[in-house]
Coordinates of C-alpha atoms in Angstrom, one line a residue:
M1 CA 111.6 87.8 54.4
P2 CA 114.2 90.6 54.6
T3 CA 113.2 91.4 58.2
R4 CA 113.6 87.8 59.3
L5 CA 116.9 87.6 57.5
A6 CA 118.1 90.8 59.3
R7 CA 117.1 89.3 62.6
Y8 CA 119.1 86.2 61.7
V9 CA 122.2 88.3 60.8
L10 CA 121.7 90.3 64.0
A11 CA 121.6 87.2 66.2
S12 CA 124.8 85.9 64.4
Y13 CA 126.5 89.2 64.9
L14 CA 125.7 89.5 68.6
R15 CA 126.9 85.9 69.2
T16 CA 130.2 86.7 67.4
L17 CA 130.5 90.0 69.2
A18 CA 130.2 88.3 72.6
V19 CA 132.9 85.8 71.7
V20 CA 135.3 88.4 70.2
Q21 CA 134.7 90.8 73.2
A22 CA 135.4 88.1 75.7
A23 CA 138.5 86.9 73.8
I24 CA 140.2 90.3 73.4
V25 CA 139.3 91.4 77.0
G26 CA 140.5 88.1 78.3
I27 CA 143.8 88.3 76.4
F28 CA 144.4 91.8 77.6
L29 CA 143.7 90.9 81.3
V30 CA 146.0 87.8 81.1
I31 CA 148.9 89.8 79.7
D32 CA 148.3 92.6 82.2
F33 CA 148.3 90.1 85.1
A34 CA 151.4 88.4 83.9
D35 CA 153.2 91.7 83.6
R36 CA 152.2 93.0 87.1
A37 CA 151.9 89.7 89.1
H38 CA 155.1 90.4 91.1
H39 CA 153.4 93.5 92.6
Y40 CA 150.5 91.5 94.0
T41 CA 151.6 90.5 97.5
G42 CA 150.5 91.0 101.1
P43 CA 147.5 90.0 103.2
G44 CA 144.1 89.8 101.4
V45 CA 145.8 89.8 98.1
L46 CA 143.4 87.3 96.5
R47 CA 140.4 89.5 97.4
D48 CA 142.0 92.7 96.3
V49 CA 143.3 91.3 93.0
S50 CA 139.9 89.8 92.2
L51 CA 138.2 93.2 92.7
L52 CA 140.9 94.9 90.7
Y53 CA 140.5 92.6 87.7
A54 CA 136.7 92.6 87.9
C55 CA 136.8 96.4 87.6
K56 CA 139.5 96.2 84.9
A57 CA 137.3 93.9 82.9
L58 CA 134.5 96.5 82.9
V59 CA 136.8 99.3 82.0
V60 CA 138.7 97.4 79.3
S61 CA 135.4 96.1 77.8
Y62 CA 134.4 99.7 77.2
Q63 CA 137.7 100.8 75.9
L64 CA 138.0 97.9 73.4
L65 CA 134.3 98.1 72.2
P66 CA 135.1 99.8 68.9
A67 CA 137.7 97.2 68.1
A68 CA 135.4 94.4 69.1
L69 CA 132.6 95.7 66.9
L70 CA 134.9 95.9 63.9
L71 CA 136.5 92.4 64.4
A72 CA 133.1 90.8 65.1
A73 CA 131.6 92.3 61.9
G74 CA 134.4 91.0 59.8
A75 CA 134.3 87.6 61.4
C76 CA 130.5 87.3 61.3
I77 CA 130.2 88.1 57.6
S78 CA 133.2 85.9 56.8
G79 CA 131.5 83.0 58.6
L80 CA 128.2 83.6 56.7
R81 CA 130.1 83.8 53.4
R82 CA 132.2 80.6 54.2
R83 CA 129.0 78.7 54.8
G84 CA 127.5 79.9 51.5
E85 CA 124.8 81.9 53.2
V86 CA 125.8 85.2 51.5
T87 CA 125.5 83.4 48.1
A88 CA 122.1 82.1 49.1
L89 CA 120.9 85.6 49.9
G90 CA 122.0 86.7 46.4
A91 CA 120.0 83.8 44.9
L92 CA 116.9 85.0 46.8
A93 CA 117.5 88.5 45.2
V94 CA 118.3 89.9 48.7
G95 CA 121.0 92.5 48.5
P96 CA 123.8 93.2 51.0
G97 CA 121.7 95.8 52.7
V98 CA 120.3 93.1 55.0
L99 CA 123.8 92.3 56.2
Y100 CA 124.6 95.9 57.0
L101 CA 121.2 96.3 58.7
G102 CA 121.8 93.3 61.0
V103 CA 125.4 94.3 61.9
L104 CA 124.6 98.0 62.5
T105 CA 121.6 97.2 64.6
G106 CA 123.7 94.9 66.8
G107 CA 126.4 97.6 66.9
L108 CA 123.8 100.2 68.0
L109 CA 122.6 97.9 70.8
A110 CA 126.1 97.4 72.0
V111 CA 126.9 101.1 71.8
A112 CA 123.7 102.0 73.7
A113 CA 124.6 99.5 76.4
A114 CA 128.1 100.9 76.8
I115 CA 126.8 104.5 77.0
G116 CA 124.2 103.4 79.6
L117 CA 126.9 101.7 81.7
D118 CA 129.0 104.9 81.5
Q119 CA 126.2 107.4 82.1
M120 CA 123.5 105.8 84.3
P121 CA 123.9 107.0 87.9
V122 CA 123.8 104.3 90.5
R123 CA 125.4 106.2 93.4
N124 CA 124.9 109.6 95.1
E125 CA 128.6 110.4 95.1
S126 CA 131.1 110.9 92.3
P127 CA 131.8 108.9 90.2
A128 CA 128.1 108.1 89.9
S129 CA 128.1 105.4 87.2
V130 CA 129.2 101.8 87.4
L131 CA 131.9 102.3 84.8
G132 CA 133.2 105.4 86.6
W133 CA 133.3 103.6 89.9
A134 CA 135.1 100.7 88.4
G135 CA 137.7 103.0 86.9
Q136 CA 138.3 104.7 90.2
Q137 CA 138.7 101.4 92.0
V138 CA 141.4 100.4 89.5
D139 CA 143.3 103.6 90.1
V140 CA 143.0 103.5 93.9
L141 CA 143.8 99.8 94.2
T142 CA 146.8 100.0 91.8
A143 CA 148.3 103.0 93.6
T144 CA 147.5 102.6 97.2
R145 CA 147.3 98.9 97.6
F146 CA 149.9 97.7 95.1
R147 CA 152.2 100.8 95.1
Q148 CA 152.1 101.5 91.3
W149 CA 151.5 105.2 91.4
G150 CA 151.8 106.2 87.7
D151 CA 149.9 109.4 87.2
F152 CA 147.6 108.9 90.2
A153 CA 148.7 112.1 91.9
A154 CA 147.8 114.2 88.9
Y155 CA 144.1 113.2 89.2
Y156 CA 143.7 112.4 92.9
G157 CA 146.2 114.6 94.6
P158 CA 144.9 117.8 96.3
R159 CA 145.0 121.0 94.3
Q160 CA 146.4 124.0 96.1
W161 CA 146.5 126.9 93.7
F162 CA 143.3 128.6 92.3
R163 CA 142.5 131.8 90.6
G164 CA 139.2 133.7 90.5
G165 CA 138.9 137.1 89.0
N166 CA 141.6 139.3 90.5
R167 CA 142.4 136.9 93.4
V168 CA 144.9 134.0 93.6
Y169 CA 144.2 131.4 96.3
F170 CA 146.9 129.2 97.9
L171 CA 145.0 126.6 100.0
R172 CA 147.7 124.4 101.4
Q173 CA 145.6 121.8 103.2
Q174 CA 142.0 120.7 103.1
Q175 CA 140.0 119.0 105.8
G176 CA 136.6 118.4 104.5
A177 CA 135.1 121.8 103.7
V178 CA 137.7 123.6 105.8
F179 CA 141.1 124.8 104.5
V180 CA 144.1 125.1 106.7
D181 CA 147.0 127.5 106.3
V182 CA 145.7 129.7 103.5
S183 CA 147.0 132.7 101.6
I184 CA 144.9 134.9 99.3
F185 CA 146.6 137.3 97.0
T186 CA 144.7 140.3 95.5
L187 CA 146.1 141.7 92.2
G188 CA 145.7 145.1 90.7
P189 CA 144.7 146.0 87.1
D190 CA 148.4 145.9 86.1
F191 CA 148.9 142.5 87.8
T192 CA 150.7 144.1 90.8
L193 CA 150.1 142.7 94.3
T194 CA 147.7 145.0 96.3
S195 CA 147.1 142.8 99.3
R196 CA 147.9 139.5 100.9
L197 CA 145.6 137.8 103.4
D198 CA 146.9 134.9 105.5
A199 CA 145.0 132.7 108.0
E200 CA 145.4 129.5 109.9
R201 CA 141.9 128.3 108.9
M202 CA 139.3 129.2 106.4
E203 CA 135.8 127.8 107.2
P204 CA 132.6 128.1 105.1
V205 CA 129.7 130.1 106.5
P206 CA 126.1 129.0 105.6
D207 CA 125.4 132.2 103.8
G208 CA 128.2 131.6 101.3
S209 CA 130.9 133.7 103.1
W210 CA 134.2 132.5 104.6
R211 CA 135.3 132.8 108.2
L212 CA 139.1 133.4 108.5
I213 CA 140.6 132.5 111.9
R214 CA 143.9 133.8 113.3
G215 CA 145.5 135.6 110.5
A216 CA 146.7 138.9 109.1
E217 CA 146.1 141.1 106.1
R218 CA 149.0 143.0 104.6
T219 CA 148.2 145.7 102.1
F220 CA 150.5 147.5 99.6
P221 CA 149.0 151.0 99.0
R222 CA 152.1 152.2 97.1
E223 CA 155.3 150.8 95.9
G224 CA 157.7 150.2 98.7
E225 CA 154.9 150.7 101.4
S226 CA 152.9 148.1 103.3
A227 CA 150.6 147.9 106.3
L228 CA 149.8 144.8 108.4
A229 CA 146.5 144.3 110.2
P230 CA 146.3 141.1 112.4
F231 CA 143.0 139.6 113.4
D232 CA 141.6 136.7 115.4
E233 CA 138.5 136.1 113.3
R234 CA 137.1 137.8 110.2
V235 CA 134.1 137.0 108.0
V236 CA 134.7 137.9 104.3
R237 CA 132.8 137.3 101.1
F238 CA 134.7 136.3 98.0
P239 CA 133.2 135.9 94.5
E240 CA 134.1 132.2 94.9
D241 CA 131.8 130.5 97.4
P242 CA 132.6 127.3 99.2
A243 CA 131.1 125.1 96.5
A244 CA 133.6 126.6 93.9
F245 CA 136.6 124.8 95.4
R246 CA 134.9 121.4 95.6
L247 CA 136.7 119.8 92.7
R248 CA 136.0 116.2 91.9
A249 CA 138.9 113.8 92.2
G250 CA 139.5 111.3 89.5
R251 CA 140.0 111.1 85.8
P252 CA 137.5 113.0 83.6
E253 CA 136.7 109.8 81.7
Q254 CA 135.3 108.4 85.0
M255 CA 132.7 111.2 85.2
T256 CA 129.2 111.3 83.7
L257 CA 128.2 114.0 81.3
A258 CA 126.4 115.8 84.1
E259 CA 129.4 115.6 86.3
L260 CA 131.7 116.8 83.5
R261 CA 129.5 119.8 82.8
D262 CA 129.6 120.9 86.4
E263 CA 133.3 120.3 86.7
I264 CA 134.2 122.2 83.5
A265 CA 132.2 125.2 84.7
R266 CA 133.9 125.1 88.1
R267 CA 137.4 124.8 86.7
E268 CA 136.8 127.6 84.1
R269 CA 135.7 129.8 87.0
L270 CA 139.0 129.0 88.9
A271 CA 141.2 129.4 85.8
L272 CA 142.2 125.7 85.8
P273 CA 142.9 123.8 82.6
T274 CA 139.8 122.1 81.1
S275 CA 141.0 120.7 77.7
G276 CA 141.1 117.1 79.1
Y277 CA 137.6 117.5 80.5
L278 CA 136.2 118.9 77.3
M279 CA 137.8 116.1 75.3
A280 CA 136.3 113.5 77.7
Q281 CA 132.9 115.2 77.5
Q282 CA 132.9 114.8 73.7
N283 CA 134.3 111.3 73.8
K284 CA 131.4 110.1 75.9
L285 CA 129.4 109.7 72.7
A286 CA 132.1 109.9 70.0
Y287 CA 134.3 107.1 71.2
P288 CA 131.6 104.3 71.4
A289 CA 130.1 105.6 68.1
L290 CA 133.5 105.0 66.4
G291 CA 132.6 101.3 66.3
L292 CA 129.6 101.7 64.0
P293 CA 131.5 103.0 60.9
A294 CA 134.3 100.5 61.8
A295 CA 131.8 97.7 61.6
A296 CA 130.3 98.9 58.3
L297 CA 133.8 99.1 56.9
A298 CA 134.5 95.5 58.1
V299 CA 131.3 94.3 56.4
A300 CA 132.3 96.0 53.1
L301 CA 135.8 94.5 53.2
A302 CA 134.3 91.0 54.0
L303 CA 132.0 91.2 51.0
R304 CA 134.5 92.0 48.4
R305 CA 134.7 89.7 45.4
N306 CA 137.3 86.9 45.0
R307 CA 138.2 87.0 48.6
K308 CA 140.1 84.1 50.0
G309 CA 140.9 82.9 53.6
H310 CA 137.7 84.6 54.9
L311 CA 138.2 84.5 58.6
T312 CA 142.0 85.0 58.6
A313 CA 141.7 87.9 56.1
A314 CA 138.9 89.5 58.3
L315 CA 141.1 89.3 61.4
L316 CA 144.2 90.7 59.6
E317 CA 142.1 93.5 58.0
G318 CA 140.5 94.2 61.4
V319 CA 143.8 94.5 63.2
G320 CA 145.1 96.8 60.5
V321 CA 142.1 99.1 60.8
V322 CA 142.3 99.0 64.6
A323 CA 145.9 100.1 64.5
A324 CA 145.0 103.0 62.1
L325 CA 142.1 104.0 64.5
W326 CA 144.4 103.9 67.5
C327 CA 147.0 106.1 65.7
A328 CA 144.3 108.6 64.6
T329 CA 142.8 108.8 68.0
V330 CA 146.1 109.4 69.7
V331 CA 147.1 112.1 67.1
F332 CA 143.8 114.0 67.4
R333 CA 143.9 113.8 71.2
A334 CA 147.4 115.2 71.2
L335 CA 146.3 118.0 68.8
A336 CA 143.5 118.9 71.2
S337 CA 145.9 118.9 74.2
S338 CA 148.2 121.3 72.5
G339 CA 145.4 123.6 71.6
T340 CA 145.8 123.1 67.8
L341 CA 142.3 121.6 67.5
S342 CA 139.2 122.2 69.6
P343 CA 138.1 119.1 71.6
P344 CA 134.8 118.6 69.6
V345 CA 136.7 118.5 66.4
A346 CA 139.4 116.2 67.8
A347 CA 136.9 113.8 69.3
W348 CA 134.6 113.5 66.2
A349 CA 137.3 113.7 63.5
P350 CA 138.1 109.9 63.7
V351 CA 134.4 109.1 63.4
V352 CA 134.0 111.3 60.4
L353 CA 137.1 110.0 58.7
L354 CA 136.1 106.4 59.3
S355 CA 132.6 107.0 58.1
A356 CA 133.9 108.5 54.9
A357 CA 136.2 105.5 54.4
A358 CA 133.3 103.1 55.0
A359 CA 131.1 104.9 52.6
A360 CA 133.8 104.9 49.9
A361 CA 134.5 101.2 50.5
I362 CA 130.8 100.4 50.2
A363 CA 130.4 102.5 47.0
W364 CA 133.5 101.0 45.4
L365 CA 132.6 97.4 46.2
E366 CA 129.1 97.8 44.8

């Protein structure tokens, strides 16, 4: 009997979740379209806008999943209670555990589907997942097709300055695997400049070396002295091989865990900031999981005694909890960006706090 009842609750919750998810995603997209419609002009606009909002629907569905899990849990249990089914379960000596089981099972299925959509590679190039590709399409179409640049350059613009060990690389232009107009500065132990190497082109060699074409090396043996040595072609080997400079374009949230792991290692080697990438790596699991304690809290609130206006109360409570979750997520992300908290702590702290709140609510209501 409890297993059959749990399946019934699970089916009810999944139906409610589908409706809630479609509703909140649809509302978001309609508001977004109304706000940006004056930018959507030019030839082929219908095709481009259709692709843009299809991709936005995927991205927004993932971003709003915790909120949908919470709102659907409250609405589902409120509906069961309004129809007297919760009272009927009590008459059969079936405790509220079957309600939690059904809702959390549905939540786990939804979270697993979201993580699979975000992590399952479907392409050989980055971003490899469906969700990552959709996010990149949103960025590219919004910036290059509809001229709303935002922070596009910060994630897709070419990076020119790198540091590796005692060298600083200024790679002004990139043409595939070749760099044009480069300067490489070598620093001494006391951070003084010991040499500067300039070249028109820097090409990778199959053995991991670099071929510098038409350049000059200026050395500084002592303070106030320098020597210049021009060259037509020179093969040099730096600690950084050609693969070290192949940074992935795009937001860290668009990358899979495997891509993030490689990108973080590459950026650490080149002394580039990695806090956003470390935060995104932790959030790949922490953010979808946030919906599970949120759903448990919504069930606990929906089951409290002497509750009136079941569905309206569930929606109002859900909006309040969602607002608190959003504030907590933003605050912890800011603390991680400033270096006050480590990315793992900042990513998982909202999950831990919400789980504690859900456990306290369940214990208090029982």
